[in-house]
Structure formats: C-alpha cells, structure tokens
Amino acid sequence: MATSSLNCGVCDLRNISKLSAIWCTECDEGLCEGCQEHHSLSKGSRNHTVIPISEYRKLPSDVIKISQFCDKHNEKYIIYCKKHECPCCSSCIVQSHNRCDEIVKLDDVIKNAKTSNAFYEIEQTLVEVVENIGKIRQDRQKNQLTLSETRKQIEKEIAETRIAINNHIDKIQADIIKELCASEDKESRKIRQLLISLEEKQQEILSLQDSISDIKQNASDLQTFLSLKRIEKEVSGKDKFIRSISDSENLKEIVLSFTFNNAIQNLITDIQNFGKITVESKPSNIELTTRKHKQAQIIVAKLQSRSFEHINFKLQQTIDTRKYGNIHGTCLLPDGRIVFSSRGCGKGAIIVLIANGSLSFEVF
C-alpha cells in the first residue's frame, strides 16, 4: 500500500524528519530535495517517473493506496494475470498463478493505459451520463412547473364556477381543492425524490470526472490501470441507473386535468361534487444521448457517393512481415498501429507494429 506520509522516505530510515518535495511512482515514496538529487543521478533510479508532491496530493485517496509492491510478499509487481485481472509479483506467480495461462508482462499491459480506448470510453461515458442527467432533470423540472401552472388554472376555473352557485356548495369546493392539491403534492413528491437522487448521482459523476483528470495527469500507469477497472464498474452502474429511470414510470409525463360534473348546470340540490381530478401519465419525449449512436450518425453524415472508377490508391507504408512468421490476418487500430496474427514453429503470436513499421510489442 502506498504510504500517505509526506515525509521523505529515505530520511525517515535515517531517523531524520524532512518534508518530501517529489513523489517517485516507481519507488512508491516521497523524497526531499537532497535525496531527489541522488535519486535522479543513481543508475538504478535515474529513469524513474517523479511528480511534485503538490500534484501527488491531488490524487484521489483510493488511487494513492495503490502500491507498486505486493502487500503479501513486499515484492514489486512485474506480471499481470489476465484470467484473474490482477498484478502479481514473482512469489504470487509461484504460489497462486502457476496454472494460469494468460500471464503477461505488467509493463506491456499498463504502458498505454492513459491513451487506451478503454480510458477514452470511460471519459466519454462520464460526459454522456452527466448530459443525460441534465436532460432528465430539465424534463422533470419542466413537468413540475406544468403541474403547478395547471393546478392554478384549475383553481381559477373552480373559483369562477363557484361564484355562480349557492354557498351550500362550499364544502364540495373545499373537498375538490383538497383532492387537487393532494394529487399535485403526491406527484410532486415523487418528482422531488427523483431530482434529489439525480443530483446525488450527478455529484458522484462530477467527482469521478475530477478523479479521471487527476489520474490522467499524475497517476502512475499501474494506478491508472487499476483505477480504470474500478471506475469502469462505477460508471457502468450509474449508467444503468440513469437508463433504468428513462424506462420506468418515474419518467412518465404527469398531467393534471379537471372535468366538470354535468350536474353543475342543474339545480343546487342535485349537485354532489365539482368534478373529478385525474392524474395522467404520458410517455416523455426526452431522448437520452448515446455516444456510440451519435458517432454512427456522424460517420453516415460524412459518407459521400463516389464512383469507383475515380478512386486512386496511394501506397502509404511497406512493411516486411517475413521475420514475423506465417501471417494469417491483420487489423488496423484507431491509433494507427497495425496488428498481425501469425503462426510459426507450432506457436501462435500477436504482433503489434507502430505506424512506421517498427515493433510495438508481441504476445505469444
């Protein structure tokens, strides 16, 4: 577990108390200005990633708790088990994961975490969820205002009708007004409760967005990767919650209406009530934003009809794949990297090349 102390870790071992000036994500400890100089010159640590201690403080507490070292064996994580979705030290591999097939180098897994499609998808999903919450809140607030305005109109009609009849109908008028207000109050309470819940979810999403921004700027690759897994689950749950609201009765349009009793035109002695209050639920016309759907629409809008005869091809890059074995398939990633599947010497492999044709990494 990463320490929350702001004192220099090296000086602490020497029983000297000094505040840290930087934080080394590789050593998982803070360093004062004096120790920082030795740290930056030492052969074993000169290439370590460090950040100012002020930036380290901005990281969420759950991200700070993520350590580079195994809490069971106090050894540095070096391997990632895809089967169990967890980082492992060398002792973990021997004791708990010696039968797992999907074992890869941790550095290969985390090095592109901040620029991965998964990170980008979470950022965009957070934006989408906030946008959908705003739409639902606006819709509910509008409905609440309509309920109030409709109530006022109905009260006016009732009052105008009441003037034309005798005083003995006062009790009936009071009853119908009470029923009207009770209906409005009942439905308004439901909307208020939903608005409170939505506001809480929105605050949670905004907090996640702040965390995402700080993680992206200051967290280590491991911290970013593991935080990504946790945030992804939280975002998925909040997204399902919002969408469940859009499909539930809570988002039905609530409309107050009033129908006069025909007997109001008859003799006062025949009048039993003013009318009937009804509460009607209508489907809302709100459309939640779905980012993938929006992307598809944008792509379709950009398509242009072109004659095949007028299409000219231009060679962009020549890549010699013979050294990678027998190539069976290929795929172009959104970031320009190229993926090849090959088989040679009885073993399969996935080779990933960057745009200029040089090797990014390969998985056997």
Coordinates of C-alpha atoms in Angstrom, one line a residue:
M1 CA 0.0 0.0 0.0
A2 CA 1.3 3.4 -0.9
T3 CA 2.2 5.5 2.2
S4 CA 0.2 8.6 2.9
S5 CA 3.2 10.2 4.7
L6 CA 4.5 13.4 3.2
N7 CA 7.9 12.9 4.9
C8 CA 11.0 11.9 2.9
G9 CA 11.2 8.0 2.9
V10 CA 15.0 7.9 2.8
C11 CA 15.4 10.4 5.6
D12 CA 12.9 8.5 7.7
L13 CA 15.1 5.5 7.5
R14 CA 17.9 7.7 8.9
N15 CA 15.7 9.0 11.7
I16 CA 15.6 12.4 10.0
S17 CA 12.3 14.2 9.5
K18 CA 12.1 16.1 6.2
L19 CA 9.2 17.0 4.1
S20 CA 9.0 15.5 0.6
A21 CA 9.5 17.7 -2.4
I22 CA 8.6 15.0 -5.0
W23 CA 7.0 11.6 -5.2
C24 CA 8.6 8.7 -7.1
T25 CA 5.9 6.4 -8.5
E26 CA 8.5 3.6 -9.0
C27 CA 9.9 3.7 -5.5
D28 CA 6.4 4.4 -4.1
E29 CA 7.8 7.0 -1.6
G30 CA 8.4 10.7 -1.2
L31 CA 11.8 12.4 -1.5
C32 CA 13.2 15.6 -0.1
E33 CA 15.2 18.0 -2.3
G34 CA 18.5 16.5 -1.1
C35 CA 17.5 12.9 -1.7
Q36 CA 15.9 13.9 -5.0
E37 CA 19.3 14.8 -6.5
H38 CA 20.8 11.5 -5.5
H39 CA 17.7 9.7 -6.8
S40 CA 18.0 11.4 -10.2
L41 CA 21.7 10.6 -10.6
S42 CA 21.6 7.0 -9.3
K43 CA 21.8 4.4 -12.1
G44 CA 19.0 2.3 -10.6
S45 CA 16.6 5.2 -10.3
R46 CA 17.6 7.9 -12.8
N47 CA 14.8 6.8 -15.2
H48 CA 12.1 6.7 -12.6
T49 CA 9.0 8.8 -13.0
V50 CA 8.6 11.5 -10.4
I51 CA 5.9 14.2 -9.8
P52 CA 5.8 17.2 -7.5
I53 CA 4.4 16.4 -4.1
S54 CA 1.7 19.1 -4.6
E55 CA 0.5 17.1 -7.6
Y56 CA 0.6 13.9 -5.7
R57 CA -1.7 15.3 -3.1
K58 CA -4.3 15.9 -5.8
L59 CA -4.7 12.2 -6.5
P60 CA -7.8 10.6 -5.0
S61 CA -7.2 8.7 -1.8
D62 CA -8.1 5.3 -3.3
V63 CA -5.6 5.9 -6.1
I64 CA -2.8 6.8 -3.6
K65 CA -3.5 3.5 -1.8
I66 CA -2.5 1.6 -4.9
S67 CA 1.1 0.4 -4.5
Q68 CA 3.8 -0.8 -6.8
F69 CA 4.6 -3.6 -4.4
C70 CA 2.6 -6.7 -3.4
D71 CA 1.1 -6.4 0.1
K72 CA 1.6 -10.1 0.7
H73 CA 5.2 -10.6 -0.3
N74 CA 6.5 -7.0 -0.3
E75 CA 7.9 -7.5 -3.8
K76 CA 7.4 -5.3 -6.8
Y77 CA 4.6 -6.2 -9.3
I78 CA 6.1 -7.5 -12.5
I79 CA 3.4 -9.7 -14.1
Y80 CA -0.3 -9.3 -14.8
C81 CA -2.7 -12.2 -14.8
K82 CA -5.5 -11.6 -17.3
K83 CA -7.5 -14.5 -16.0
H84 CA -7.8 -13.0 -12.5
E85 CA -7.3 -9.4 -13.7
C86 CA -4.7 -8.6 -11.0
P87 CA -1.0 -7.7 -10.9
C88 CA 1.4 -10.2 -9.5
C89 CA 4.9 -10.3 -8.0
S90 CA 7.2 -13.3 -8.7
S91 CA 6.1 -15.0 -5.5
C92 CA 2.4 -14.6 -6.4
I93 CA 3.1 -16.4 -9.7
V94 CA 4.7 -19.4 -8.0
Q95 CA 2.2 -19.6 -5.2
S96 CA -1.2 -18.7 -6.8
H97 CA -0.9 -18.3 -10.5
N98 CA 1.4 -21.1 -11.7
R99 CA -1.5 -22.7 -13.6
C100 CA -2.8 -19.6 -15.2
D101 CA -2.2 -19.4 -19.0
E102 CA -2.9 -15.7 -19.6
I103 CA 0.2 -14.3 -17.9
V104 CA 1.9 -11.2 -19.5
K105 CA 4.4 -8.6 -18.5
L106 CA 2.9 -5.8 -16.4
D107 CA 4.8 -3.1 -18.2
D108 CA 3.2 -4.2 -21.5
V109 CA -0.3 -4.0 -20.1
I110 CA -0.1 -0.6 -18.3
K111 CA 2.2 1.4 -20.6
N112 CA -0.7 2.6 -22.8
A113 CA -3.4 2.8 -20.1
K114 CA -3.8 6.6 -20.2
T115 CA -4.1 6.6 -24.0
S116 CA -6.1 3.4 -24.3
N117 CA -9.6 3.2 -25.9
A118 CA -11.0 2.0 -22.6
F119 CA -9.8 5.1 -20.8
Y120 CA -11.2 7.3 -23.6
E121 CA -14.5 5.4 -23.5
I122 CA -14.9 6.0 -19.7
E123 CA -14.2 9.7 -20.1
Q124 CA -16.8 9.9 -22.9
T125 CA -19.3 7.8 -21.0
L126 CA -19.0 10.1 -18.0
V127 CA -19.7 13.1 -20.2
E128 CA -22.7 11.2 -21.6
V129 CA -24.1 10.3 -18.2
V130 CA -23.8 13.9 -17.0
E131 CA -25.6 15.1 -20.1
N132 CA -28.4 12.5 -19.7
I133 CA -28.8 13.5 -16.1
G134 CA -29.1 17.1 -17.1
K135 CA -31.8 16.2 -19.7
I136 CA -33.8 14.2 -17.2
R137 CA -33.6 16.9 -14.6
Q138 CA -34.7 19.6 -17.1
D139 CA -37.6 17.4 -18.2
R140 CA -38.7 16.8 -14.6
Q141 CA -38.4 20.4 -13.6
K142 CA -40.5 21.4 -16.6
N143 CA -43.1 18.8 -15.7
Q144 CA -43.2 20.1 -12.1
L145 CA -43.7 23.6 -13.4
T146 CA -46.5 22.4 -15.7
L147 CA -48.2 20.7 -12.7
S148 CA -48.2 23.9 -10.8
E149 CA -49.5 26.0 -13.7
T150 CA -52.2 23.5 -14.4
R151 CA -53.2 23.5 -10.8
K152 CA -53.6 27.2 -10.7
Q153 CA -55.7 27.2 -13.9
I154 CA -58.0 24.5 -12.5
E155 CA -58.3 26.5 -9.2
K156 CA -59.3 29.6 -11.2
E157 CA -62.0 27.6 -13.2
I158 CA -63.3 26.2 -10.0
A159 CA -63.4 29.6 -8.3
E160 CA -65.2 31.2 -11.3
T161 CA -67.8 28.4 -11.3
R162 CA -68.3 28.6 -7.6
I163 CA -69.4 32.2 -7.8
A164 CA -72.4 31.2 -9.9
I165 CA -73.8 28.7 -7.3
N166 CA -75.1 29.0 -3.7
N167 CA -73.0 28.9 -0.6
H168 CA -74.0 25.4 0.5
I169 CA -71.5 24.1 -2.1
D170 CA -68.6 25.5 -0.1
K171 CA -67.8 22.0 1.4
I172 CA -67.8 20.4 -2.0
Q173 CA -65.4 23.1 -3.3
A174 CA -63.1 22.6 -0.3
D175 CA -63.1 18.8 -0.9
I176 CA -62.2 19.1 -4.6
I177 CA -59.5 21.6 -3.9
K178 CA -58.1 19.3 -1.3
E179 CA -58.1 16.4 -3.7
L180 CA -56.4 18.6 -6.4
C181 CA -53.7 19.7 -4.0
A182 CA -53.2 16.2 -2.7
S183 CA -52.8 14.9 -6.2
E184 CA -50.3 17.6 -7.1
D185 CA -48.4 17.1 -3.8
K186 CA -48.3 13.3 -4.3
E187 CA -46.9 13.6 -7.8
S188 CA -44.5 16.5 -6.9
R189 CA -43.1 14.4 -4.0
K190 CA -42.2 11.7 -6.5
I191 CA -40.5 14.2 -8.8
R192 CA -38.6 15.9 -5.9
Q193 CA -37.4 12.5 -4.7
L194 CA -36.2 11.7 -8.2
L195 CA -34.5 15.1 -8.6
I196 CA -32.6 14.6 -5.3
S197 CA -31.5 11.1 -6.5
L198 CA -30.4 12.5 -9.8
E199 CA -28.5 15.4 -8.2
E200 CA -26.6 12.9 -6.0
K201 CA -25.7 10.8 -9.0
Q202 CA -24.6 13.9 -10.8
Q203 CA -22.3 14.9 -8.0
E204 CA -20.8 11.4 -8.0
I205 CA -20.2 11.6 -11.7
L206 CA -18.6 15.1 -11.4
S207 CA -16.3 13.6 -8.6
L208 CA -15.3 10.8 -10.9
Q209 CA -14.5 13.3 -13.7
D210 CA -12.3 15.2 -11.4
S211 CA -10.6 11.9 -10.4
I212 CA -10.2 10.9 -14.0
S213 CA -8.5 14.2 -14.8
D214 CA -6.1 14.0 -11.9
I215 CA -5.4 10.3 -12.6
K216 CA -4.6 11.0 -16.2
Q217 CA -2.1 13.8 -15.3
N218 CA -0.4 12.4 -12.2
A219 CA -1.1 8.7 -11.5
S220 CA 1.3 6.0 -12.4
D221 CA 0.5 3.6 -15.1
L222 CA -0.4 0.9 -12.6
Q223 CA -2.5 3.3 -10.6
T224 CA -4.2 4.4 -13.8
F225 CA -4.9 0.9 -15.0
L226 CA -6.3 -0.4 -11.7
S227 CA -8.3 2.7 -11.1
L228 CA -9.7 2.4 -14.6
K229 CA -11.1 -1.0 -13.7
R230 CA -12.8 0.3 -10.6
I231 CA -14.2 3.5 -12.2
E232 CA -15.4 1.5 -15.2
K233 CA -17.7 -0.6 -12.9
E234 CA -18.9 2.5 -11.1
V235 CA -19.7 4.3 -14.4
S236 CA -21.5 1.2 -15.7
G237 CA -23.7 1.0 -12.6
K238 CA -24.6 4.7 -12.8
D239 CA -25.3 4.5 -16.5
K240 CA -27.6 1.6 -15.9
F241 CA -29.3 3.5 -13.1
I242 CA -29.9 6.5 -15.3
R243 CA -31.2 4.4 -18.2
S244 CA -33.5 2.5 -15.8
I245 CA -35.1 5.8 -14.9
S246 CA -35.7 6.6 -18.5
D247 CA -37.5 3.3 -19.0
S248 CA -39.5 3.5 -15.7
E249 CA -42.8 5.0 -14.7
N250 CA -40.8 7.8 -13.0
L251 CA -40.3 9.5 -16.3
K252 CA -43.9 9.4 -17.5
E253 CA -45.4 12.8 -18.1
I254 CA -47.7 13.6 -15.2
V255 CA -50.6 15.8 -16.2
L256 CA -53.4 17.2 -14.0
S257 CA -56.8 17.6 -15.5
F258 CA -60.2 18.5 -14.3
T259 CA -63.6 17.5 -15.6
F260 CA -66.8 19.4 -14.6
N261 CA -69.7 17.3 -13.5
N262 CA -72.7 17.9 -15.8
A263 CA -74.9 18.3 -12.7
I264 CA -73.2 21.6 -12.1
Q265 CA -75.6 23.1 -14.5
N266 CA -78.6 21.6 -12.8
L267 CA -80.3 22.6 -9.5
I268 CA -78.1 23.1 -6.5
T269 CA -79.8 20.3 -4.7
D270 CA -78.7 17.9 -7.4
I271 CA -75.0 18.8 -7.2
Q272 CA -72.9 16.3 -5.3
N273 CA -69.4 17.3 -6.4
F274 CA -67.5 19.8 -8.6
G275 CA -66.0 17.2 -10.8
K276 CA -63.2 14.7 -10.9
I277 CA -59.5 15.1 -10.6
T278 CA -57.4 12.7 -12.8
V279 CA -53.7 12.1 -12.9
E280 CA -52.5 11.0 -16.3
S281 CA -49.1 9.6 -17.2
K282 CA -47.8 10.2 -20.7
P283 CA -44.5 9.0 -22.2
S284 CA -41.9 11.7 -22.1
N285 CA -40.3 12.8 -25.4
I286 CA -36.9 13.1 -23.8
E287 CA -34.1 11.5 -25.8
L288 CA -31.0 10.3 -23.9
T289 CA -27.7 10.8 -25.5
T290 CA -26.0 7.6 -26.7
R291 CA -22.4 8.4 -27.8
K292 CA -22.0 5.3 -30.0
H293 CA -25.2 6.1 -31.8
K294 CA -24.0 9.7 -32.2
Q295 CA -20.7 8.5 -33.7
A296 CA -22.6 6.3 -36.1
Q297 CA -24.7 9.2 -37.3
I298 CA -21.6 11.4 -37.8
I299 CA -20.0 8.7 -39.8
V300 CA -23.0 8.3 -42.0
A301 CA -23.3 12.0 -42.5
K302 CA -19.8 12.2 -43.8
L303 CA -20.2 9.4 -46.4
Q304 CA -20.1 10.7 -49.9
S305 CA -21.1 8.8 -53.0
R306 CA -18.1 8.4 -55.3
S307 CA -17.6 6.5 -58.5
F308 CA -15.2 3.5 -58.1
E309 CA -13.5 4.5 -61.4
H310 CA -12.4 7.8 -59.9
I311 CA -10.8 6.3 -56.8
N312 CA -7.0 6.5 -56.7
F313 CA -4.9 4.4 -54.3
K314 CA -1.6 5.6 -52.8
L315 CA 0.9 3.4 -51.1
Q316 CA 1.4 4.7 -47.6
Q317 CA 3.8 2.2 -46.0
T318 CA 5.7 -1.0 -46.9
I319 CA 6.2 -3.5 -44.1
D320 CA 8.3 -6.6 -44.3
T321 CA 6.4 -9.3 -42.3
R322 CA 8.6 -12.3 -43.2
K323 CA 10.5 -12.1 -40.0
Y324 CA 7.3 -12.5 -38.0
G325 CA 6.4 -15.9 -39.4
N326 CA 3.4 -17.0 -41.4
I327 CA 0.9 -14.1 -41.3
H328 CA -2.8 -15.2 -41.1
G329 CA -4.6 -11.9 -40.5
T330 CA -4.2 -8.2 -39.9
C331 CA -6.1 -5.4 -38.3
L332 CA -5.6 -1.6 -38.2
L333 CA -6.2 0.0 -34.8
P334 CA -7.7 3.5 -34.4
D335 CA -4.4 5.0 -33.2
G336 CA -2.6 3.9 -36.4
R337 CA -1.0 0.7 -35.0
I338 CA -1.1 -2.5 -37.1
V339 CA -1.9 -5.9 -35.6
F340 CA -0.8 -9.2 -37.2
S341 CA -1.7 -12.7 -36.3
S342 CA 1.0 -15.3 -37.2
R343 CA 1.9 -18.9 -36.6
G344 CA 5.4 -20.4 -36.8
C345 CA 7.2 -23.3 -35.2
G346 CA 3.9 -24.6 -33.9
K347 CA 3.1 -21.5 -31.8
G348 CA 0.8 -18.6 -32.4
A349 CA 1.6 -15.0 -31.8
I350 CA 0.1 -11.5 -32.0
I351 CA 2.4 -8.8 -33.3
V352 CA 1.6 -5.1 -32.9
L353 CA 3.6 -2.6 -35.0
I354 CA 3.5 1.2 -34.8
A355 CA 2.7 3.3 -37.8
N356 CA 6.3 3.4 -39.1
G357 CA 6.5 -0.4 -39.2
S358 CA 8.7 -0.9 -36.1
L359 CA 7.7 -3.4 -33.4
S360 CA 5.5 -2.1 -30.5
F361 CA 5.1 -5.5 -28.7
E362 CA 4.2 -9.1 -29.3
V363 CA 2.2 -11.7 -27.3
F364 CA 2.8 -15.4 -27.7

